[in-house]
PDB file of C-alpha atoms in Angstrom:
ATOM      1  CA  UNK Q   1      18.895   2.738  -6.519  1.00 96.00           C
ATOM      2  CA  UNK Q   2      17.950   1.334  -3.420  1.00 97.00           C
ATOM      3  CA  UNK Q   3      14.758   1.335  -1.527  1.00 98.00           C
ATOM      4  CA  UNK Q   4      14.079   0.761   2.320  1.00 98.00           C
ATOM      5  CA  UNK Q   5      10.621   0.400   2.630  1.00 98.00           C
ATOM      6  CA  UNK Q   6       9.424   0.329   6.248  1.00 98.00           C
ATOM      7  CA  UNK Q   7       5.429  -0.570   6.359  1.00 97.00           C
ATOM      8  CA  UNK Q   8       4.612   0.533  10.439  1.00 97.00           C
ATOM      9  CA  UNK Q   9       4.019  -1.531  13.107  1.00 97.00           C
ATOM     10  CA  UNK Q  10       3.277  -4.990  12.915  1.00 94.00           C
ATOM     11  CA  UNK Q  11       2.500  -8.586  14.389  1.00 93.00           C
ATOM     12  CA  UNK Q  12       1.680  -7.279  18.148  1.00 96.00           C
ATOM     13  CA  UNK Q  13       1.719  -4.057  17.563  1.00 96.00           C
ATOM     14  CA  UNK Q  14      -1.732  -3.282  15.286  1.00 95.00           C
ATOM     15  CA  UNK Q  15      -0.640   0.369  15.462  1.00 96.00           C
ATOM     16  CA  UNK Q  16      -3.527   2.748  15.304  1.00 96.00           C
ATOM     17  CA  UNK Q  17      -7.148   1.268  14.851  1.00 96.00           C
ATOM     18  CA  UNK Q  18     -10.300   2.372  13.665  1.00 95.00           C
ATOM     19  CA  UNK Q  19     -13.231   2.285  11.757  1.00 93.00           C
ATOM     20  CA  UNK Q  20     -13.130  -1.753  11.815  1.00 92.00           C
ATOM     21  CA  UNK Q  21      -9.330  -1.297  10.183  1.00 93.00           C
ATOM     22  CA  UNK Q  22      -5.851  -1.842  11.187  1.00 94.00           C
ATOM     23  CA  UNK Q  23      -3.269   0.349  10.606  1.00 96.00           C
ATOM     24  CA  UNK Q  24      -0.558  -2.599  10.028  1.00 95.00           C
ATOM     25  CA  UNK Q  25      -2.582  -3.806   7.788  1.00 94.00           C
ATOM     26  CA  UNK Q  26      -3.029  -0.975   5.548  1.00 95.00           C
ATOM     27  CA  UNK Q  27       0.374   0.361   5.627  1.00 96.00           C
ATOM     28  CA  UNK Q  28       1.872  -4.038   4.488  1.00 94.00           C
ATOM     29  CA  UNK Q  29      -0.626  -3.239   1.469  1.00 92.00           C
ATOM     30  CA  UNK Q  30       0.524   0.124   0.286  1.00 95.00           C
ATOM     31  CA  UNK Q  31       4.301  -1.015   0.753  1.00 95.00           C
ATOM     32  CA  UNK Q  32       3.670  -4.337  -1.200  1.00 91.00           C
ATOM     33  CA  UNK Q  33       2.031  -2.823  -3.913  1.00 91.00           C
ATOM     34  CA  UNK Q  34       4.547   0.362  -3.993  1.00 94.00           C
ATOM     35  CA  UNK Q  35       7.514  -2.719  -4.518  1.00 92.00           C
ATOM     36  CA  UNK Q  36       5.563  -4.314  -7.001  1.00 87.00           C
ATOM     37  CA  UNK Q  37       5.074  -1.038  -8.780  1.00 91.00           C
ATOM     38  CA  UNK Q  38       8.337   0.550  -8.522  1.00 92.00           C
ATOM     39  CA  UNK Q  39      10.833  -2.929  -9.418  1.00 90.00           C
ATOM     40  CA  UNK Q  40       7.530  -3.568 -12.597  1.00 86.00           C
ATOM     41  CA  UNK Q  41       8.196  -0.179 -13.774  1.00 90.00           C
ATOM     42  CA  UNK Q  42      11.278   1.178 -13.439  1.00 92.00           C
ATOM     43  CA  UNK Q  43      15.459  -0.083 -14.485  1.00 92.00           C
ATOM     44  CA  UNK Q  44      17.840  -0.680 -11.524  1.00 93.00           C
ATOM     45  CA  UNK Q  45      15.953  -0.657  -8.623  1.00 94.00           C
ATOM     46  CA  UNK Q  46      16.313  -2.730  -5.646  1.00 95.00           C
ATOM     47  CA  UNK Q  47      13.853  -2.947  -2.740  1.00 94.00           C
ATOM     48  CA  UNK Q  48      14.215  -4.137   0.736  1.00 95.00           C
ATOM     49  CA  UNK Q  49      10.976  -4.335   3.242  1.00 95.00           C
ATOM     50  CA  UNK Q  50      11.431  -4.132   6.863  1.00 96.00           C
ATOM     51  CA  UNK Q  51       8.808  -7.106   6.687  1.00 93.00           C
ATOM     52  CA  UNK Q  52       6.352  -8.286   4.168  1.00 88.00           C
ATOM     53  CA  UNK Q  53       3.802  -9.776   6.357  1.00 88.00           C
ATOM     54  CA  UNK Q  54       2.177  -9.795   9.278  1.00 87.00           C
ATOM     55  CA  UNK Q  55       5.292 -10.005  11.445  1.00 91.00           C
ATOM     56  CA  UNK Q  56       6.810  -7.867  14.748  1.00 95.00           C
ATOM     57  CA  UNK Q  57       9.838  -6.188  14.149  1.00 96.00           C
ATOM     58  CA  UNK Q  58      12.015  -3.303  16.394  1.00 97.00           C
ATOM     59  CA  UNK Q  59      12.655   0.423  15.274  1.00 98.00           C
ATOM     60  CA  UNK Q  60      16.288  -0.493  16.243  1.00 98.00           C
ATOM     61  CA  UNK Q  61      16.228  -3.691  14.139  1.00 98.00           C
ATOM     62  CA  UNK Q  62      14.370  -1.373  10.941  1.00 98.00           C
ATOM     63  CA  UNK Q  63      16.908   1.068  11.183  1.00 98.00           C
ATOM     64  CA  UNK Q  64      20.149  -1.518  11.501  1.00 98.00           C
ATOM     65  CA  UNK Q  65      18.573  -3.207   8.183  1.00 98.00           C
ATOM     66  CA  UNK Q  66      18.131   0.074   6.563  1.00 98.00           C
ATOM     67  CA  UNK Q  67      21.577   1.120   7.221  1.00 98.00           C
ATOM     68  CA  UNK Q  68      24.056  -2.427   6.677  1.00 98.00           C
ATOM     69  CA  UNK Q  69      22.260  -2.620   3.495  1.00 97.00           C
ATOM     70  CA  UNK Q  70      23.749   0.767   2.583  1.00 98.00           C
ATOM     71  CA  UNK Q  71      19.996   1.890   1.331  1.00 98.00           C
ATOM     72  CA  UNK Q  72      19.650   5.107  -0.485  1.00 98.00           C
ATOM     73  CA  UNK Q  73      16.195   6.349   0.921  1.00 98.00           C
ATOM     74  CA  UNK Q  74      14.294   5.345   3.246  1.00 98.00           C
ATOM     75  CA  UNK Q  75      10.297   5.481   3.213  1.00 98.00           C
ATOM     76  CA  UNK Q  76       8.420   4.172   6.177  1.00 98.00           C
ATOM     77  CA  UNK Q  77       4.344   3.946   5.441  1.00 98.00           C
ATOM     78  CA  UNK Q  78       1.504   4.934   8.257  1.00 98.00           C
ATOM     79  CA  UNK Q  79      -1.535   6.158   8.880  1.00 97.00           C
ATOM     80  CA  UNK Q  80      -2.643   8.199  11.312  1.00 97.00           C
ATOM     81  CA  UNK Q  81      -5.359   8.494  14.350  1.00 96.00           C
ATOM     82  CA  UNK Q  82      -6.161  11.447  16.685  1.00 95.00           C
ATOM     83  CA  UNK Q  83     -10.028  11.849  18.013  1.00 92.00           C
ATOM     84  CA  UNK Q  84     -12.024  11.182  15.166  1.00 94.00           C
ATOM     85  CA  UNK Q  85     -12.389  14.533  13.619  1.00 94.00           C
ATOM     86  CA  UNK Q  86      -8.682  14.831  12.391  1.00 97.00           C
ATOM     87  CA  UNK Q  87      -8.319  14.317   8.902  1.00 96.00           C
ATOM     88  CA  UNK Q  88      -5.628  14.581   6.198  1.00 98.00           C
ATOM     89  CA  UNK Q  89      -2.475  13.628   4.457  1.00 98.00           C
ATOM     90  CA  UNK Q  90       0.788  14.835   6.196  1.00 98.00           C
ATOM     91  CA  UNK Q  91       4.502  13.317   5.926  1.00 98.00           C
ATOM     92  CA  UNK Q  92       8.454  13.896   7.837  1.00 98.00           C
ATOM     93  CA  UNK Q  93      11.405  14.309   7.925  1.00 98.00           C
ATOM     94  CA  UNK Q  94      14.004  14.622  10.427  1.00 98.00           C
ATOM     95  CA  UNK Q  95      13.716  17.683  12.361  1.00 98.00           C
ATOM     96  CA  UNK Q  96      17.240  18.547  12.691  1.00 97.00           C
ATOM     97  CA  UNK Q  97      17.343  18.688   9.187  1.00 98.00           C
ATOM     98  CA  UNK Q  98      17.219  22.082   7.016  1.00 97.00           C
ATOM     99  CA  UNK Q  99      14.041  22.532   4.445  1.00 97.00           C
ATOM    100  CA  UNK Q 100      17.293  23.285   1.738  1.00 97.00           C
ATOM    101  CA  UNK Q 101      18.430  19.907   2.280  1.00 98.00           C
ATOM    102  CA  UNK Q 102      18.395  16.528   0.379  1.00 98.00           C
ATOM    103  CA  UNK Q 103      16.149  15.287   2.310  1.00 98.00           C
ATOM    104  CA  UNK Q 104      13.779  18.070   2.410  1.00 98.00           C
ATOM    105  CA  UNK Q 105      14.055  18.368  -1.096  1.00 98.00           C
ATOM    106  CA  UNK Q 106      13.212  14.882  -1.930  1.00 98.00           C
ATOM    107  CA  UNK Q 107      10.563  15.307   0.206  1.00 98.00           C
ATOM    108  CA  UNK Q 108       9.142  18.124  -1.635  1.00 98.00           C
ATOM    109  CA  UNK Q 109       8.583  15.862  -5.148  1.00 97.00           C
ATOM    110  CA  UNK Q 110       6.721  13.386  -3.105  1.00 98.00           C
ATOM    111  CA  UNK Q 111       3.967  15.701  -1.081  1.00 98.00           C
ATOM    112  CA  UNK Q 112       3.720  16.827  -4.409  1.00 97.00           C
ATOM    113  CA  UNK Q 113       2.875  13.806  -6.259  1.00 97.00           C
ATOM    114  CA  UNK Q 114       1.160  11.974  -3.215  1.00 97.00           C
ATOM    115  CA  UNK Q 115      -1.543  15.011  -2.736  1.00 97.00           C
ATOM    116  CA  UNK Q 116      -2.264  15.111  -5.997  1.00 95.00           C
ATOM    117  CA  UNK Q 117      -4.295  12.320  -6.001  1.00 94.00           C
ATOM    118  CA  UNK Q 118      -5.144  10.425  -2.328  1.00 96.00           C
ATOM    119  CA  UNK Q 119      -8.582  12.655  -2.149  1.00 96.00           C
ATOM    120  CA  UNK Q 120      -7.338  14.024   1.213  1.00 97.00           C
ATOM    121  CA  UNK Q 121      -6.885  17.320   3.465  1.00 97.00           C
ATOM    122  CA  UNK Q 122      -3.099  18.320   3.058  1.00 97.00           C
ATOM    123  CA  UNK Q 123      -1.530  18.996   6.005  1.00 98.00           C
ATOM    124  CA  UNK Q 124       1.238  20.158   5.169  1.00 97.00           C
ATOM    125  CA  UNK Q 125       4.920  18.733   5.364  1.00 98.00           C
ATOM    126  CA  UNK Q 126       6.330  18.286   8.553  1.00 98.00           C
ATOM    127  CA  UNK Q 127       9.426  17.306  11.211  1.00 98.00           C
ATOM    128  CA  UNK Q 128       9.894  15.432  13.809  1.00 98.00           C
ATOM    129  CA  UNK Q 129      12.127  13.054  15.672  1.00 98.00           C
ATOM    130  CA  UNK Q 130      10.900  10.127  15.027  1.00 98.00           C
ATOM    131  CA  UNK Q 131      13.397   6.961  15.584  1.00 98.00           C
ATOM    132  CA  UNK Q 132      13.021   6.050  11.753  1.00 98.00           C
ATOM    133  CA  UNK Q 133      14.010   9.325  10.660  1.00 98.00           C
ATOM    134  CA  UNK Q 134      16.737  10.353  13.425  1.00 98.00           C
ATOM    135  CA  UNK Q 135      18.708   6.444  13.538  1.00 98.00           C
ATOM    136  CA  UNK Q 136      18.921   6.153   9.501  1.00 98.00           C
ATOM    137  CA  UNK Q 137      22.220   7.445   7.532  1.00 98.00           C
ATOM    138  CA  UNK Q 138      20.173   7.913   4.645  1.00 98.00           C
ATOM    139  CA  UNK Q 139      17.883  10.286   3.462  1.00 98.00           C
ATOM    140  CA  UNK Q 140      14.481   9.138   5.144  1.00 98.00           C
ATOM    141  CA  UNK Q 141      10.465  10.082   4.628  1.00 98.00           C
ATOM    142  CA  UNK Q 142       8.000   9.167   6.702  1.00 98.00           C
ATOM    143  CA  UNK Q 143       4.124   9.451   5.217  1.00 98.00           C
ATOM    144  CA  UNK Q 144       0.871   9.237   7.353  1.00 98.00           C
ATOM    145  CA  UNK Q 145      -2.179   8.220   4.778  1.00 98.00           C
ATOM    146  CA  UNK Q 146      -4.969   9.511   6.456  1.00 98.00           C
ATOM    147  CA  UNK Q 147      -6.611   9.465  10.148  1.00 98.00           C
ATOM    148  CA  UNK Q 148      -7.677   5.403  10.369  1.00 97.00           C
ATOM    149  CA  UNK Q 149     -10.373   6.910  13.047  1.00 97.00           C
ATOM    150  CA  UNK Q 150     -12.158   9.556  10.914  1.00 97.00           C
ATOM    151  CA  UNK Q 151     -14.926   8.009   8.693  1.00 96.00           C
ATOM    152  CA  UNK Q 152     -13.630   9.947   5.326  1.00 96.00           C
ATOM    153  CA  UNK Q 153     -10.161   8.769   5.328  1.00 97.00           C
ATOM    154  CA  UNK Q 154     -11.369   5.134   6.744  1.00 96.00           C
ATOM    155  CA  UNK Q 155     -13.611   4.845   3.546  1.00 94.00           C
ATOM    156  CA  UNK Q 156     -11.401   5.631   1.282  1.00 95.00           C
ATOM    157  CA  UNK Q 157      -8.360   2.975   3.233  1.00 95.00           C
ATOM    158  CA  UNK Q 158     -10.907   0.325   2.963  1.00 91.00           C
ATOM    159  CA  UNK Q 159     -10.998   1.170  -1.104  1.00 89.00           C
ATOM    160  CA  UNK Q 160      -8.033  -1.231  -2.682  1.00 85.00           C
ATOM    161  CA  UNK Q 161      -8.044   1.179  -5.782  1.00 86.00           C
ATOM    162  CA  UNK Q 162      -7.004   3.900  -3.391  1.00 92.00           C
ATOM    163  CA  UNK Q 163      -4.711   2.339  -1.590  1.00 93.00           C
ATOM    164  CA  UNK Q 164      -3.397   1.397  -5.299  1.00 91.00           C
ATOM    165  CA  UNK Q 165      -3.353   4.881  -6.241  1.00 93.00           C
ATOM    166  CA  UNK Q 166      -1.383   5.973  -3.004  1.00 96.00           C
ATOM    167  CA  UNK Q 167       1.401   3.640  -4.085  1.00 95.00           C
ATOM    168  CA  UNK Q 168       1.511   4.434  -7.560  1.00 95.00           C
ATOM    169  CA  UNK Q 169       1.777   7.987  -6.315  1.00 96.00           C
ATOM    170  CA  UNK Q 170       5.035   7.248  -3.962  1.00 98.00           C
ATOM    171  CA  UNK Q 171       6.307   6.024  -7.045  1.00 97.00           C
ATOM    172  CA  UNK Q 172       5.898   8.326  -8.963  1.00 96.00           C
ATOM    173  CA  UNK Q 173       7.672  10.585  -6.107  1.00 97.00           C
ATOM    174  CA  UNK Q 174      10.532   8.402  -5.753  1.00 98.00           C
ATOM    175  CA  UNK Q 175      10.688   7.932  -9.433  1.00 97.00           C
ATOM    176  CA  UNK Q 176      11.186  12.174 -10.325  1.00 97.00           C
ATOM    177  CA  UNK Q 177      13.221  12.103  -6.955  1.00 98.00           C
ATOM    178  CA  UNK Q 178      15.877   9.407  -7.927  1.00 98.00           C
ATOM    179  CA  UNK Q 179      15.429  10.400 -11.687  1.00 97.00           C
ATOM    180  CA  UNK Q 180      14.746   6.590 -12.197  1.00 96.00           C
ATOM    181  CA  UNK Q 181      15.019   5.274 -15.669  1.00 94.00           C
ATOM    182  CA  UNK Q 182      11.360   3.907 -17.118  1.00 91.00           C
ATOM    183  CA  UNK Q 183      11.632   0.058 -17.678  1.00 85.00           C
ATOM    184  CA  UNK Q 184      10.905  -0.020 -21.847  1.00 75.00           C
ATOM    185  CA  UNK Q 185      10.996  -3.623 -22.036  1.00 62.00           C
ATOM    186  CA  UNK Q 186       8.551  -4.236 -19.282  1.00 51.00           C
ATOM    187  CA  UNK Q 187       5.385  -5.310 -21.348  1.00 52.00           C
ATOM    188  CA  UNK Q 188       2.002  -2.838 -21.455  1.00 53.00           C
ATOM    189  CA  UNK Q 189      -0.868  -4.342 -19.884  1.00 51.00           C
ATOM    190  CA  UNK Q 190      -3.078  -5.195 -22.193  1.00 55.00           C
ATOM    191  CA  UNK Q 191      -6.198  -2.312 -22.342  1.00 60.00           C
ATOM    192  CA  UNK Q 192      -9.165  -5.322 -22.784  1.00 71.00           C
ATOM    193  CA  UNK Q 193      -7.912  -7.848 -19.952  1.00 81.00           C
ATOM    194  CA  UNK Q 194      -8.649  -7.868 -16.564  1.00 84.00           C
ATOM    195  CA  UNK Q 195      -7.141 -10.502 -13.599  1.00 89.00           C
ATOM    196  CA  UNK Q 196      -9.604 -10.598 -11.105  1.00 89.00           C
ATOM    197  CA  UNK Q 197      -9.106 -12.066  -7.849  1.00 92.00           C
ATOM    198  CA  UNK Q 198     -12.137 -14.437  -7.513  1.00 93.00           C
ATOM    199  CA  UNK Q 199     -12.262 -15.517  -3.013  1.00 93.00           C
ATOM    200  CA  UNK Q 200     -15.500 -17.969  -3.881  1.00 92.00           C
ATOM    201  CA  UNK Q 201     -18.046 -18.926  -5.773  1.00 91.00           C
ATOM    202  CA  UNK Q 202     -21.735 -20.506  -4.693  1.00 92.00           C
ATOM    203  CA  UNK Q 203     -24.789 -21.557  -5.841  1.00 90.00           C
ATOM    204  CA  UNK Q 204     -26.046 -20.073  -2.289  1.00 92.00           C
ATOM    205  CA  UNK Q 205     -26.035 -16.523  -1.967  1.00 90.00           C
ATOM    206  CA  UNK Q 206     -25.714 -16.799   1.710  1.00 93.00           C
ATOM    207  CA  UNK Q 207     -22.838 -18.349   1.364  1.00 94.00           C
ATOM    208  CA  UNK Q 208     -21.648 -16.048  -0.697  1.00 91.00           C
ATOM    209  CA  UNK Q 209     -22.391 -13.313   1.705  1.00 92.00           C
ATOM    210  CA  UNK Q 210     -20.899 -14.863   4.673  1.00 94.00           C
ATOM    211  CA  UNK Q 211     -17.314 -15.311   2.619  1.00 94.00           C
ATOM    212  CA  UNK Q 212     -18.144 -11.394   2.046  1.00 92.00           C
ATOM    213  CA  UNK Q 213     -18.223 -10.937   5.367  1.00 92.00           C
ATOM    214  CA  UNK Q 214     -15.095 -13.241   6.385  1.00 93.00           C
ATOM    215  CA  UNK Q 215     -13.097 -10.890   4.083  1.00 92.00           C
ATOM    216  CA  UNK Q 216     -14.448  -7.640   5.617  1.00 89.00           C
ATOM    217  CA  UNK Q 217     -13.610  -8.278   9.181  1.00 90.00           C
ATOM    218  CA  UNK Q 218     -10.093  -8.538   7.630  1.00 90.00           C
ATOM    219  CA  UNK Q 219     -10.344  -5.604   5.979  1.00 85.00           C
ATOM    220  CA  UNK Q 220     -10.102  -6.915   2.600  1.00 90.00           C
ATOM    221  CA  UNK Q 221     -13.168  -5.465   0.538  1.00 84.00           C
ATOM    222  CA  UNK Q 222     -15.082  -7.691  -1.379  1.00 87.00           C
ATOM    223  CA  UNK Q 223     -18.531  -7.600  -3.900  1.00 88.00           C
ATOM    224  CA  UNK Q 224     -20.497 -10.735  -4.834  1.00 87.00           C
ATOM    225  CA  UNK Q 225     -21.470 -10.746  -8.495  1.00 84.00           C
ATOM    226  CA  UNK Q 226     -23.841 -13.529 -10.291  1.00 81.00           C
ATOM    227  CA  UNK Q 227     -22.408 -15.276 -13.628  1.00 79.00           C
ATOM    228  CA  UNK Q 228     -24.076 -18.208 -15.161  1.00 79.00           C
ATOM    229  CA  UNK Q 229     -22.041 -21.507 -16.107  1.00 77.00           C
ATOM    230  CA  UNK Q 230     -23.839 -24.639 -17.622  1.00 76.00           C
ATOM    231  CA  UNK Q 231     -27.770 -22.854 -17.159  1.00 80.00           C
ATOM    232  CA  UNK Q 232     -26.505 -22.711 -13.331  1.00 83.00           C
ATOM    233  CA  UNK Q 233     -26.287 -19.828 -11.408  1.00 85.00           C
ATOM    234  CA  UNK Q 234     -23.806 -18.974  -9.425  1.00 89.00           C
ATOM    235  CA  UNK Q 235     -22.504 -15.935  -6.776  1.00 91.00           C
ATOM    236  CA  UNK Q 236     -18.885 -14.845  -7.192  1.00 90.00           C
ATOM    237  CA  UNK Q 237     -17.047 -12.983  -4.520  1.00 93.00           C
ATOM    238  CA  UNK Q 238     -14.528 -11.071  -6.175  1.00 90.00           C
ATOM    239  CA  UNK Q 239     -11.667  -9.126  -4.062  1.00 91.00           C
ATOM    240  CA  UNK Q 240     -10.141  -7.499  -6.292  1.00 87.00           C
ATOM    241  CA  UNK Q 241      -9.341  -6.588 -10.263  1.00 85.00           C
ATOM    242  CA  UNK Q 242      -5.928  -5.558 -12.213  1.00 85.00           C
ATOM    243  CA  UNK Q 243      -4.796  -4.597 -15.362  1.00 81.00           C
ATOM    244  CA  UNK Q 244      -1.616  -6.215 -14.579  1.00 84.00           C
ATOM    245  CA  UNK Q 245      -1.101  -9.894 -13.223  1.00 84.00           C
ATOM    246  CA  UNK Q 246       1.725  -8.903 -11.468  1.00 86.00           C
ATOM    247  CA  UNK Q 247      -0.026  -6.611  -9.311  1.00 86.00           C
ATOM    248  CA  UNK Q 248      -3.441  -9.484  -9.059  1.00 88.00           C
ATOM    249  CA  UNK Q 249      -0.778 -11.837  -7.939  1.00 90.00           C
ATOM    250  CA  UNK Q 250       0.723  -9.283  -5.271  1.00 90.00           C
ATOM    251  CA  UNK Q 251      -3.069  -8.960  -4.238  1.00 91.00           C
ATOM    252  CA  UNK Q 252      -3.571 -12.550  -4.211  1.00 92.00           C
ATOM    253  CA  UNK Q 253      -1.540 -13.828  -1.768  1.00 92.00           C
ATOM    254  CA  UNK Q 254      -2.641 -11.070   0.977  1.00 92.00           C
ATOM    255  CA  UNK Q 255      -6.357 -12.657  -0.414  1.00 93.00           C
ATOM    256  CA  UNK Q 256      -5.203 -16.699   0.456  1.00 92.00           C
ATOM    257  CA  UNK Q 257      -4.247 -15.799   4.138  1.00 92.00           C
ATOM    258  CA  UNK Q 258      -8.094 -15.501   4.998  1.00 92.00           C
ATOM    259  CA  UNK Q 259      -9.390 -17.691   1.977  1.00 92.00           C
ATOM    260  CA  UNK Q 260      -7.011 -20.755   0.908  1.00 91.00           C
ATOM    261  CA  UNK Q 261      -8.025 -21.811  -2.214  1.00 89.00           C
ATOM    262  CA  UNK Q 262      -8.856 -18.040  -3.558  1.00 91.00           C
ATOM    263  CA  UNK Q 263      -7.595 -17.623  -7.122  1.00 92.00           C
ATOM    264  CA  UNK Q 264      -7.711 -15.618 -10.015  1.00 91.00           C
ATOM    265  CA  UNK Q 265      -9.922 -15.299 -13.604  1.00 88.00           C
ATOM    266  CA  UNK Q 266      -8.328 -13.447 -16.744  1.00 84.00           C
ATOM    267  CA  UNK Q 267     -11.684 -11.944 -18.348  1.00 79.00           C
ATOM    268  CA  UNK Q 268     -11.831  -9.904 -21.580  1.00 71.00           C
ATOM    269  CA  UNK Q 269     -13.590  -6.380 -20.402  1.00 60.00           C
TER     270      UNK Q 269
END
């Protein structure tokens, strides 16, 4: 099977902003952690990403990828903005398209899966002709994660487990969808270890707190946490913790565009 997965907007184009957040930003997230998710988990899956960092890139040129690559479904990621008071989970599809067809139907296991657990208002599915959905030859789905400018759905984008969630629910869509095969071999994460993603660590807690707050006008969330090494204490900012490496690593490098020498601690919990 193979996966087209458009994150929105992009290098000069922030698409919508609000609440201190960036929708380009928190669509790259979602789509890197629904590839590291779906190729971890699942046999004989390929995945192409219109772009994997902070980059500009056409409709026309998404589309042309999409379609020379001969993908079989198409998933573009977004979030939405309106006037502050909107609020809610809705995705598309074409609208020239019938609710009996492929499309549609594939579209159906994914609502389903996605608003069982992102926390927010369902909107309902809907159609549209959007250029994603109208200039791809294969069946396409375009989600919108929330209003970006209502404080609800900003809280919970600004949440990394969410966000992790979100992905895990695409997945899980595209997984009943595409009747994808589990990958057995693919080892468990172990139950009693955690990779955390460590962006710091001072003896000054001001320092600490101004890393904190380096990280949070990027929109990467952050706590500071004291440990004690040698009799010395010292403040730990910490951006992040997995079960699996995989995913820390993922996580990691979006971390070492803001902070360098960030890296990450495997802990017994």
């Amino acid at each position: 099977m193979k996966l087209y997965l458009d994150p929105g907007h992009g290098g000069t184009d922030p698409g919508a902003q609000g609440n201190g957040l960036r929708e380009k930003d928190i669509n790259l997230d979602i789509a890197l952690k629904i590839r590291s998710l779906i190729t971890s988990q699942y046999e004989n899956v390929s995945v192409k990403m219109s772009r994997t960092s902070d980059t500009t890139k056409s409709l026309t040129q998404r589309t042309n990828e999409a379609n020379s690559w001969n993908a079989d479904y198409y998933v573009s990621i977004h979030c939405n903005s309106f006037n502050g008071s909107a609020q809610g989970y809705e995705d598309y599809i074409h609208s020239g398209l019938a609710d009996s067809s492929q499309t549609a139907r594939y579209r159906d296991i994914l609502h389903t899966e996605i608003t069982k657990v992102n926390q927010l208002r369902n909107r309902g599915k809907k159609k549209a002709n959007f250029h994603v959905l109208r200039e791809s030859t294969m069946p396409a789905i375009l989600t919108e994660n929330g209003f970006i400018d209502n404080n609800h759905d900003a809280a919970l984008m600004r949440n990394e487990s969410w966000r992790q969630k979100v992905a895990q629910a695409h997945v899980d869509g595209i997984a009943r969808a595409f009747n994808l095969k589990k990958n057995d071999s693919s080892p468990s994460p172990s139950p009693n270890v955690i990779f955390r993603i460590i962006a710091g660590s001072f003896q000054s807690r001001k320092n600490a707190e101004n890393r904190q707050a380096l990280l949070a006008n990027n929109q990467i969330d952050s706590f500071i946490a004291s440990v004690t090494i040698s009799g010395k204490v010292w403040y730990r900012v910490q951006a992040g913790a997995f079960t699996s490496r995989e995913n820390a690593e993922e996580h990691l490098t979006i971390v070492k565009r803001i902070v360098s020498d960030a890296y990450i601690v495997q802990e017994q919990r």
